Amino acid sequence: MDRGVAFLLKVQNPNGSWGSATQTKGLNIYAPVPGAPHAFRAGTTGLCIAALVETAGDDPAASAAIDRSEAWLMEHLGGLRRATGDAMYNIWGHAYSIQALVRLRGRKPEDVERRKRIDAMIRQQFDMLTRYESVDGGWGYYDFRYQARKPTSSSISFVNGAVLIALAEARDIGLEPPKKIVDRAIAATNRQRKKDFSYLYGEYLNRTPMRGINRPGGSLGRTQCCNAALRAWGDDTITDNVTENWLYRLYVRNGWLDIGRKRPIPHESWMQVAGYFYYFGHYYAGVALSQIRPEEQPPYQAMLAKLMLDRQEKNGSWWDYPLYNYHQQYGTAFALLTLKRCQ
């Protein structure tokens, strides 16, 4: 973990953020400028802040890096919007910035004015998530239908899950998100849930539930996120037994996710798995793990920790998909957040 923290400190941008739109290759994720790079940087920075606060907040160098990143986030986050009518990566920026702000709020409790500014920024993210909510409920990151003022994007299960977890964290510190968007996101996610607790990739695939990406192997990481999100909002069908079953599956069937790791073409692997499913899924496995009884956690903590430690790179980072110059930063943040839940 120390090596991962050192990597994040080394690659922080001079302005306090993490990541950039450089390191392009022959095939790049569709990312219209300037909105998509702004969204990727906001989301990556939010994750890196969360990871450093959780794993190294008392270290002087890390604390200084957190202060710089907080200043960047507070200056730039308020202007984050969708890139174009069809590309709404800003959803990731809003979600992960909420998680960062929740953690930043716990630092320097004596600074009342600072806390008020953070609370106002969190509420502004609620407003943005309300603005960019899909007409179907929940959120998506592409709108290939009508590109209307109110997005007509298909509701995407794991996007809903990520946002719902961020909103639950805000709720838990006393900042209640709008009930309407929470209820609609829960309903949209449940429409994509199958009886075995695998989840459709998106609601637009509801007529092909046995397509590879919608089967358990394709849902291996997505299920961790969606189960944790629904449980965080009171779904009592996500029992300890359900969570433990899917944590075990994640370990013994990890190859379905791992074989897609580092492949340069999204969804080219078996079960249409994309490389960027990997550390995302394991982070949310850590979140799900923290929801079960403490006495049941150690075996799953050991499994998750082994998966993370075995895949750390020589420079201390983790990465799963070559996404411009964001991948090592977000991958390392996800891995550190996962390992923190294994301690």
mmCIF file of C-alpha atoms in Angstrom:
data_model
loop_
_atom_site.group_PDB
_atom_site.id
_atom_site.type_symbol
_atom_site.label_atom_id
_atom_site.label_comp_id
_atom_site.label_asym_id
_atom_site.label_seq_id
_atom_site.Cartn_x
_atom_site.Cartn_y
_atom_site.Cartn_z
ATOM 1 C CA MET A 1 0.000 0.000 0.000
ATOM 2 C CA ASP A 2 2.866 2.361 0.763
ATOM 3 C CA ARG A 3 4.195 1.841 -2.755
ATOM 4 C CA GLY A 4 0.769 2.640 -4.199
ATOM 5 C CA VAL A 5 0.549 5.828 -2.151
ATOM 6 C CA ALA A 6 4.061 6.812 -3.247
ATOM 7 C CA PHE A 7 3.051 6.323 -6.877
ATOM 8 C CA LEU A 8 0.035 8.622 -6.518
ATOM 9 C CA LEU A 9 2.150 11.295 -4.854
ATOM 10 C CA LYS A 10 4.734 11.045 -7.627
ATOM 11 C CA VAL A 11 2.274 11.426 -10.514
ATOM 12 C CA GLN A 12 0.034 14.161 -9.079
ATOM 13 C CA ASN A 13 -0.254 17.052 -11.519
ATOM 14 C CA PRO A 14 1.286 20.385 -10.436
ATOM 15 C CA ASN A 15 -2.218 21.895 -10.169
ATOM 16 C CA GLY A 16 -3.301 19.230 -7.662
ATOM 17 C CA SER A 17 -5.340 16.990 -9.970
ATOM 18 C CA TRP A 18 -4.540 13.548 -11.362
ATOM 19 C CA GLY A 19 -4.601 12.324 -14.960
ATOM 20 C CA SER A 20 -4.523 13.901 -18.405
ATOM 21 C CA ALA A 21 -5.718 13.332 -21.961
ATOM 22 C CA THR A 22 -2.247 12.399 -23.207
ATOM 23 C CA GLN A 23 -0.845 8.949 -24.113
ATOM 24 C CA THR A 24 -3.237 8.364 -26.978
ATOM 25 C CA LYS A 25 -2.956 5.202 -29.053
ATOM 26 C CA GLY A 26 -4.370 3.739 -32.258
ATOM 27 C CA LEU A 27 -7.762 3.047 -30.671
ATOM 28 C CA ASN A 28 -9.029 5.485 -28.056
ATOM 29 C CA ILE A 29 -12.212 5.638 -26.015
ATOM 30 C CA TYR A 30 -14.639 8.135 -27.571
ATOM 31 C CA ALA A 31 -13.924 11.292 -25.596
ATOM 32 C CA PRO A 32 -15.075 14.598 -27.149
ATOM 33 C CA VAL A 33 -13.133 17.585 -25.902
ATOM 34 C CA PRO A 34 -13.075 19.401 -23.633
ATOM 35 C CA GLY A 35 -15.894 17.862 -21.586
ATOM 36 C CA ALA A 36 -14.744 14.238 -21.592
ATOM 37 C CA PRO A 37 -11.192 14.978 -20.391
ATOM 38 C CA HIS A 38 -12.650 17.271 -17.732
ATOM 39 C CA ALA A 39 -14.918 14.443 -16.560
ATOM 40 C CA PHE A 40 -12.174 11.817 -16.553
ATOM 41 C CA ARG A 41 -9.868 14.119 -14.608
ATOM 42 C CA ALA A 42 -12.557 14.980 -12.051
ATOM 43 C CA GLY A 43 -13.464 11.328 -11.517
ATOM 44 C CA THR A 44 -9.834 10.224 -11.304
ATOM 45 C CA THR A 45 -8.965 13.038 -8.916
ATOM 46 C CA GLY A 46 -11.938 12.187 -6.722
ATOM 47 C CA LEU A 47 -10.814 8.570 -6.464
ATOM 48 C CA CYS A 48 -7.219 9.539 -5.706
ATOM 49 C CA ILE A 49 -8.348 11.913 -2.961
ATOM 50 C CA ALA A 50 -10.513 9.202 -1.408
ATOM 51 C CA ALA A 51 -7.650 6.704 -1.535
ATOM 52 C CA LEU A 52 -5.118 9.052 0.044
ATOM 53 C CA VAL A 53 -7.469 10.222 2.796
ATOM 54 C CA GLU A 54 -8.316 6.626 3.700
ATOM 55 C CA THR A 55 -4.829 5.130 3.502
ATOM 56 C CA ALA A 56 -2.315 7.908 4.163
ATOM 57 C CA GLY A 57 -4.155 10.909 5.557
ATOM 58 C CA ASP A 58 -1.718 11.346 8.469
ATOM 59 C CA ASP A 59 1.406 11.305 6.295
ATOM 60 C CA PRO A 60 2.751 14.867 5.825
ATOM 61 C CA ALA A 61 3.475 14.439 2.106
ATOM 62 C CA ALA A 62 0.099 12.845 1.474
ATOM 63 C CA SER A 63 -1.647 15.504 3.546
ATOM 64 C CA ALA A 64 -0.057 18.245 1.446
ATOM 65 C CA ALA A 65 -1.104 16.435 -1.745
ATOM 66 C CA ILE A 66 -4.658 16.154 -0.426
ATOM 67 C CA ASP A 67 -4.731 19.888 0.312
ATOM 68 C CA ARG A 68 -3.600 20.678 -3.252
ATOM 69 C CA SER A 69 -6.179 18.334 -4.745
ATOM 70 C CA GLU A 70 -8.933 19.783 -2.567
ATOM 71 C CA ALA A 71 -8.130 23.254 -3.865
ATOM 72 C CA TRP A 72 -8.268 21.995 -7.455
ATOM 73 C CA LEU A 73 -11.551 20.157 -6.891
ATOM 74 C CA MET A 74 -13.268 23.104 -5.252
ATOM 75 C CA GLU A 75 -12.162 25.399 -8.079
ATOM 76 C CA HIS A 76 -13.088 23.193 -11.043
ATOM 77 C CA LEU A 77 -15.829 20.772 -10.020
ATOM 78 C CA GLY A 78 -18.634 23.327 -10.127
ATOM 79 C CA GLY A 79 -18.165 23.750 -13.883
ATOM 80 C CA LEU A 80 -18.295 20.058 -14.795
ATOM 81 C CA ARG A 81 -20.938 19.327 -17.443
ATOM 82 C CA ARG A 82 -21.601 16.700 -20.116
ATOM 83 C CA ALA A 83 -19.235 16.868 -23.062
ATOM 84 C CA THR A 84 -21.846 16.608 -25.823
ATOM 85 C CA GLY A 85 -25.407 15.418 -26.171
ATOM 86 C CA ASP A 86 -24.219 11.835 -26.535
ATOM 87 C CA ALA A 87 -21.283 11.675 -24.068
ATOM 88 C CA MET A 88 -21.981 12.078 -20.355
ATOM 89 C CA TYR A 89 -18.833 10.899 -18.624
ATOM 90 C CA ASN A 90 -19.433 13.732 -16.179
ATOM 91 C CA ILE A 91 -21.617 11.309 -14.212
ATOM 92 C CA TRP A 92 -18.424 9.576 -13.052
ATOM 93 C CA GLY A 93 -16.971 12.932 -12.042
ATOM 94 C CA HIS A 94 -20.011 13.861 -9.968
ATOM 95 C CA ALA A 95 -20.153 10.461 -8.228
ATOM 96 C CA TYR A 96 -16.495 10.101 -7.310
ATOM 97 C CA SER A 97 -16.196 13.760 -6.351
ATOM 98 C CA ILE A 98 -19.012 13.279 -3.850
ATOM 99 C CA GLN A 99 -17.052 10.414 -2.302
ATOM 100 C CA ALA A 100 -13.932 12.583 -2.175
ATOM 101 C CA LEU A 101 -15.810 15.500 -0.633
ATOM 102 C CA VAL A 102 -17.378 13.263 2.010
ATOM 103 C CA ARG A 103 -13.889 12.215 3.103
ATOM 104 C CA LEU A 104 -12.463 15.720 2.879
ATOM 105 C CA ARG A 105 -15.279 16.950 5.092
ATOM 106 C CA GLY A 106 -13.923 14.846 7.953
ATOM 107 C CA ARG A 107 -10.558 16.628 7.850
ATOM 108 C CA LYS A 108 -9.948 19.910 9.693
ATOM 109 C CA PRO A 109 -13.248 19.789 11.640
ATOM 110 C CA GLU A 110 -12.416 23.081 13.353
ATOM 111 C CA ASP A 111 -12.752 24.980 10.052
ATOM 112 C CA VAL A 112 -16.500 25.591 9.993
ATOM 113 C CA GLU A 113 -16.491 27.778 6.862
ATOM 114 C CA ARG A 114 -14.572 25.139 4.922
ATOM 115 C CA ARG A 115 -17.122 22.517 5.891
ATOM 116 C CA LYS A 116 -19.939 24.773 4.692
ATOM 117 C CA ARG A 117 -18.212 25.157 1.315
ATOM 118 C CA ILE A 118 -17.805 21.397 1.005
ATOM 119 C CA ASP A 119 -21.455 20.818 1.915
ATOM 120 C CA ALA A 120 -22.520 23.330 -0.727
ATOM 121 C CA MET A 121 -20.385 21.587 -3.342
ATOM 122 C CA ILE A 122 -21.871 18.192 -2.470
ATOM 123 C CA ARG A 123 -25.370 19.630 -2.853
ATOM 124 C CA GLN A 124 -24.352 21.105 -6.200
ATOM 125 C CA GLN A 125 -23.384 17.598 -7.303
ATOM 126 C CA PHE A 126 -26.875 16.450 -6.284
ATOM 127 C CA ASP A 127 -28.244 19.133 -8.606
ATOM 128 C CA MET A 128 -26.032 17.965 -11.469
ATOM 129 C CA LEU A 129 -27.056 14.341 -10.979
ATOM 130 C CA THR A 130 -30.689 15.446 -11.036
ATOM 131 C CA ARG A 131 -30.099 17.411 -14.237
ATOM 132 C CA TYR A 132 -28.355 14.526 -16.001
ATOM 133 C CA GLU A 133 -30.588 11.719 -14.725
ATOM 134 C CA SER A 134 -31.975 9.538 -17.511
ATOM 135 C CA VAL A 135 -35.646 9.762 -18.385
ATOM 136 C CA ASP A 136 -35.724 6.054 -17.459
ATOM 137 C CA GLY A 137 -34.340 6.728 -13.980
ATOM 138 C CA GLY A 138 -30.734 6.194 -13.002
ATOM 139 C CA TRP A 139 -27.860 7.309 -15.200
ATOM 140 C CA GLY A 140 -25.911 6.358 -18.287
ATOM 141 C CA TYR A 141 -22.783 7.706 -19.892
ATOM 142 C CA TYR A 142 -23.949 7.623 -23.518
ATOM 143 C CA ASP A 143 -27.146 8.953 -25.068
ATOM 144 C CA PHE A 144 -27.460 7.527 -28.553
ATOM 145 C CA ARG A 145 -31.223 8.046 -28.713
ATOM 146 C CA TYR A 146 -32.419 11.658 -28.805
ATOM 147 C CA GLN A 147 -29.695 13.632 -26.999
ATOM 148 C CA ALA A 148 -32.362 15.780 -25.428
ATOM 149 C CA ARG A 149 -31.962 18.350 -22.695
ATOM 150 C CA LYS A 150 -33.148 15.661 -20.289
ATOM 151 C CA PRO A 151 -30.889 12.730 -21.224
ATOM 152 C CA THR A 152 -32.538 9.793 -22.974
ATOM 153 C CA SER A 153 -29.600 7.545 -22.149
ATOM 154 C CA SER A 154 -30.274 3.940 -21.264
ATOM 155 C CA SER A 155 -30.064 3.350 -17.523
ATOM 156 C CA ILE A 156 -26.785 1.496 -16.891
ATOM 157 C CA SER A 157 -26.787 -0.797 -13.855
ATOM 158 C CA PHE A 158 -23.253 -0.247 -12.581
ATOM 159 C CA VAL A 159 -23.404 3.524 -13.137
ATOM 160 C CA ASN A 160 -26.523 3.541 -10.984
ATOM 161 C CA GLY A 161 -24.694 1.449 -8.403
ATOM 162 C CA ALA A 162 -21.683 3.756 -8.262
ATOM 163 C CA VAL A 163 -23.847 6.866 -7.920
ATOM 164 C CA LEU A 164 -26.124 5.281 -5.310
ATOM 165 C CA ILE A 165 -23.138 4.359 -3.146
ATOM 166 C CA ALA A 166 -21.815 7.919 -3.372
ATOM 167 C CA LEU A 167 -25.256 9.275 -2.456
ATOM 168 C CA ALA A 168 -25.488 6.852 0.477
ATOM 169 C CA GLU A 169 -22.159 8.122 1.802
ATOM 170 C CA ALA A 170 -23.451 11.691 1.605
ATOM 171 C CA ARG A 171 -26.647 10.641 3.380
ATOM 172 C CA ASP A 172 -24.605 9.039 6.153
ATOM 173 C CA ILE A 173 -22.936 12.364 7.014
ATOM 174 C CA GLY A 174 -26.288 14.140 7.130
ATOM 175 C CA LEU A 175 -26.572 15.462 3.565
ATOM 176 C CA GLU A 176 -29.736 13.908 2.187
ATOM 177 C CA PRO A 177 -29.833 13.528 -1.608
ATOM 178 C CA PRO A 178 -33.092 14.090 -3.509
ATOM 179 C CA LYS A 179 -35.402 11.165 -2.770
ATOM 180 C CA LYS A 180 -36.822 11.131 -6.285
ATOM 181 C CA ILE A 181 -33.534 10.392 -8.043
ATOM 182 C CA VAL A 182 -32.610 7.765 -5.450
ATOM 183 C CA ASP A 183 -35.933 5.950 -5.770
ATOM 184 C CA ARG A 184 -35.848 6.029 -9.563
ATOM 185 C CA ALA A 185 -32.253 4.758 -9.670
ATOM 186 C CA ILE A 186 -33.107 1.895 -7.330
ATOM 187 C CA ALA A 187 -36.106 0.962 -9.477
ATOM 188 C CA ALA A 188 -34.014 1.110 -12.662
ATOM 189 C CA THR A 189 -31.327 -1.094 -11.120
ATOM 190 C CA ASN A 190 -33.879 -3.621 -9.919
ATOM 191 C CA ARG A 191 -35.308 -3.828 -13.429
ATOM 192 C CA GLN A 192 -31.865 -4.986 -14.528
ATOM 193 C CA ARG A 193 -31.404 -7.529 -11.733
ATOM 194 C CA LYS A 194 -31.756 -11.205 -12.571
ATOM 195 C CA LYS A 195 -32.853 -13.919 -10.162
ATOM 196 C CA ASP A 196 -29.280 -15.066 -9.551
ATOM 197 C CA PHE A 197 -28.194 -11.490 -8.658
ATOM 198 C CA SER A 198 -26.340 -10.949 -11.880
ATOM 199 C CA TYR A 199 -27.245 -7.658 -13.559
ATOM 200 C CA LEU A 200 -27.745 -6.579 -17.133
ATOM 201 C CA TYR A 201 -25.019 -4.266 -18.379
ATOM 202 C CA GLY A 202 -27.719 -1.746 -19.246
ATOM 203 C CA GLU A 203 -31.470 -1.632 -19.578
ATOM 204 C CA TYR A 204 -31.152 -1.453 -23.359
ATOM 205 C CA LEU A 205 -30.123 -5.142 -23.237
ATOM 206 C CA ASN A 206 -33.265 -6.305 -21.438
ATOM 207 C CA ARG A 207 -34.353 -8.441 -24.380
ATOM 208 C CA THR A 208 -31.105 -10.413 -24.390
ATOM 209 C CA PRO A 209 -30.656 -11.466 -20.758
ATOM 210 C CA MET A 210 -28.495 -14.476 -21.676
ATOM 211 C CA ARG A 211 -26.070 -12.523 -23.840
ATOM 212 C CA GLY A 212 -22.521 -13.106 -22.592
ATOM 213 C CA ILE A 213 -22.087 -9.756 -20.903
ATOM 214 C CA ASN A 214 -25.368 -10.258 -18.995
ATOM 215 C CA ARG A 215 -24.451 -13.711 -17.669
ATOM 216 C CA PRO A 216 -22.748 -14.244 -14.297
ATOM 217 C CA GLY A 217 -19.253 -14.218 -15.827
ATOM 218 C CA GLY A 218 -19.926 -10.876 -17.477
ATOM 219 C CA SER A 219 -21.582 -9.511 -14.334
ATOM 220 C CA LEU A 220 -18.857 -10.644 -11.934
ATOM 221 C CA GLY A 221 -17.641 -7.150 -11.070
ATOM 222 C CA ARG A 222 -20.906 -5.354 -11.803
ATOM 223 C CA THR A 223 -22.792 -7.497 -9.284
ATOM 224 C CA GLN A 224 -20.494 -6.387 -6.460
ATOM 225 C CA CYS A 225 -21.363 -2.752 -7.159
ATOM 226 C CA CYS A 226 -25.096 -3.190 -7.647
ATOM 227 C CA ASN A 227 -25.555 -5.493 -4.654
ATOM 228 C CA ALA A 228 -23.634 -3.112 -2.391
ATOM 229 C CA ALA A 229 -25.633 -0.130 -3.648
ATOM 230 C CA LEU A 230 -29.036 -1.723 -3.171
ATOM 231 C CA ARG A 231 -28.079 -2.979 0.276
ATOM 232 C CA ALA A 232 -26.841 0.495 1.247
ATOM 233 C CA TRP A 233 -30.345 1.757 0.476
ATOM 234 C CA GLY A 234 -32.101 -0.868 2.575
ATOM 235 C CA ASP A 235 -32.707 -3.809 0.206
ATOM 236 C CA ASP A 236 -32.977 -6.759 2.592
ATOM 237 C CA THR A 237 -32.880 -9.319 -0.232
ATOM 238 C CA ILE A 238 -29.127 -8.642 -0.487
ATOM 239 C CA THR A 239 -28.308 -10.838 2.492
ATOM 240 C CA ASP A 240 -24.902 -11.760 3.874
ATOM 241 C CA ASN A 241 -25.288 -15.091 2.107
ATOM 242 C CA VAL A 242 -25.861 -13.419 -1.273
ATOM 243 C CA THR A 243 -22.878 -11.110 -0.775
ATOM 244 C CA GLU A 244 -20.583 -13.922 0.375
ATOM 245 C CA ASN A 245 -21.633 -16.122 -2.546
ATOM 246 C CA TRP A 246 -20.659 -13.436 -5.050
ATOM 247 C CA LEU A 247 -17.429 -12.577 -3.212
ATOM 248 C CA TYR A 248 -16.454 -16.242 -3.463
ATOM 249 C CA ARG A 249 -17.369 -16.289 -7.141
ATOM 250 C CA LEU A 250 -15.222 -13.224 -7.707
ATOM 251 C CA TYR A 251 -12.218 -15.110 -6.365
ATOM 252 C CA VAL A 252 -12.658 -18.574 -7.854
ATOM 253 C CA ARG A 253 -13.923 -17.311 -11.221
ATOM 254 C CA ASN A 254 -11.645 -14.293 -11.365
ATOM 255 C CA GLY A 255 -10.338 -15.331 -14.751
ATOM 256 C CA TRP A 256 -13.478 -14.019 -16.443
ATOM 257 C CA LEU A 257 -12.439 -10.514 -15.378
ATOM 258 C CA ASP A 258 -8.696 -10.998 -15.386
ATOM 259 C CA ILE A 259 -8.521 -12.229 -18.968
ATOM 260 C CA GLY A 260 -9.874 -8.861 -20.102
ATOM 261 C CA ARG A 261 -7.384 -6.881 -18.014
ATOM 262 C CA LYS A 262 -4.987 -4.733 -20.090
ATOM 263 C CA ARG A 263 -6.642 -5.607 -23.408
ATOM 264 C CA PRO A 264 -6.732 -2.423 -25.518
ATOM 265 C CA ILE A 265 -10.137 -2.967 -27.155
ATOM 266 C CA PRO A 266 -13.184 -2.609 -24.868
ATOM 267 C CA HIS A 267 -15.341 -5.719 -24.559
ATOM 268 C CA GLU A 268 -13.057 -7.833 -26.775
ATOM 269 C CA SER A 269 -12.647 -10.569 -24.163
ATOM 270 C CA TRP A 270 -14.888 -13.507 -23.263
ATOM 271 C CA MET A 271 -18.303 -12.544 -21.855
ATOM 272 C CA GLN A 272 -17.664 -9.164 -23.542
ATOM 273 C CA VAL A 273 -15.610 -8.130 -20.542
ATOM 274 C CA ALA A 274 -13.671 -4.864 -20.840
ATOM 275 C CA GLY A 275 -10.396 -4.254 -19.036
ATOM 276 C CA TYR A 276 -11.798 -1.385 -17.007
ATOM 277 C CA PHE A 277 -14.229 -3.739 -15.267
ATOM 278 C CA TYR A 278 -11.386 -5.120 -13.159
ATOM 279 C CA TYR A 279 -10.390 -2.729 -10.378
ATOM 280 C CA PHE A 280 -13.832 -1.107 -10.423
ATOM 281 C CA GLY A 281 -15.390 -4.469 -9.579
ATOM 282 C CA HIS A 282 -12.885 -5.285 -6.857
ATOM 283 C CA TYR A 283 -13.316 -1.922 -5.156
ATOM 284 C CA TYR A 284 -17.043 -2.497 -4.900
ATOM 285 C CA ALA A 285 -16.384 -6.035 -3.692
ATOM 286 C CA GLY A 286 -14.559 -4.336 -0.832
ATOM 287 C CA VAL A 287 -17.587 -2.120 -0.220
ATOM 288 C CA ALA A 288 -19.878 -5.165 -0.251
ATOM 289 C CA LEU A 289 -17.480 -7.001 2.061
ATOM 290 C CA SER A 290 -17.718 -4.202 4.622
ATOM 291 C CA GLN A 291 -21.504 -4.709 4.765
ATOM 292 C CA ILE A 292 -21.422 -8.305 6.049
ATOM 293 C CA ARG A 293 -20.927 -9.381 9.670
ATOM 294 C CA PRO A 294 -17.385 -8.570 10.894
ATOM 295 C CA GLU A 295 -16.734 -12.140 11.988
ATOM 296 C CA GLU A 296 -17.463 -13.368 8.449
ATOM 297 C CA GLN A 297 -15.119 -10.935 6.705
ATOM 298 C CA PRO A 298 -11.566 -12.355 7.176
ATOM 299 C CA PRO A 299 -11.661 -15.142 4.524
ATOM 300 C CA TYR A 300 -12.925 -12.743 1.877
ATOM 301 C CA GLN A 301 -10.478 -10.041 2.935
ATOM 302 C CA ALA A 302 -7.636 -12.509 2.364
ATOM 303 C CA MET A 303 -8.981 -13.413 -1.087
ATOM 304 C CA LEU A 304 -9.361 -9.802 -2.185
ATOM 305 C CA ALA A 305 -5.971 -8.808 -0.799
ATOM 306 C CA LYS A 306 -4.230 -11.612 -2.688
ATOM 307 C CA LEU A 307 -5.878 -10.587 -5.965
ATOM 308 C CA MET A 308 -4.708 -7.010 -5.500
ATOM 309 C CA LEU A 309 -1.188 -7.691 -4.250
ATOM 310 C CA ASP A 310 -0.447 -10.220 -6.978
ATOM 311 C CA ARG A 311 -1.223 -7.605 -9.642
ATOM 312 C CA GLN A 312 0.710 -4.608 -8.377
ATOM 313 C CA GLU A 313 3.102 -3.220 -10.999
ATOM 314 C CA LYS A 314 6.842 -2.685 -10.462
ATOM 315 C CA ASN A 315 6.322 1.073 -10.100
ATOM 316 C CA GLY A 316 3.757 0.569 -7.327
ATOM 317 C CA SER A 317 0.687 1.229 -9.478
ATOM 318 C CA TRP A 318 -2.224 -0.886 -10.637
ATOM 319 C CA TRP A 319 -3.964 -0.546 -14.000
ATOM 320 C CA ASP A 320 -6.416 -2.531 -16.087
ATOM 321 C CA TYR A 321 -7.121 -0.612 -19.316
ATOM 322 C CA PRO A 322 -4.996 1.938 -21.239
ATOM 323 C CA LEU A 323 -7.268 4.975 -20.845
ATOM 324 C CA TYR A 324 -5.254 7.987 -22.022
ATOM 325 C CA ASN A 325 -3.248 8.969 -18.932
ATOM 326 C CA TYR A 326 -5.856 8.217 -16.285
ATOM 327 C CA HIS A 327 -5.563 4.437 -15.980
ATOM 328 C CA GLN A 328 -2.660 4.037 -13.569
ATOM 329 C CA GLN A 329 -4.061 6.747 -11.336
ATOM 330 C CA TYR A 330 -7.641 5.453 -11.074
ATOM 331 C CA GLY A 331 -6.478 1.822 -10.964
ATOM 332 C CA THR A 332 -4.114 2.551 -8.091
ATOM 333 C CA ALA A 333 -6.806 4.458 -6.218
ATOM 334 C CA PHE A 334 -9.310 1.619 -6.636
ATOM 335 C CA ALA A 335 -6.734 -0.945 -5.486
ATOM 336 C CA LEU A 336 -5.765 1.067 -2.409
ATOM 337 C CA LEU A 337 -9.410 1.531 -1.452
ATOM 338 C CA THR A 338 -9.908 -2.215 -1.877
ATOM 339 C CA LEU A 339 -6.887 -3.107 0.254
ATOM 340 C CA LYS A 340 -8.020 -0.708 2.975
ATOM 341 C CA ARG A 341 -11.168 -2.818 3.326
ATOM 342 C CA CYS A 342 -9.035 -5.936 3.658
ATOM 343 C CA GLN A 343 -7.199 -4.747 6.766
#
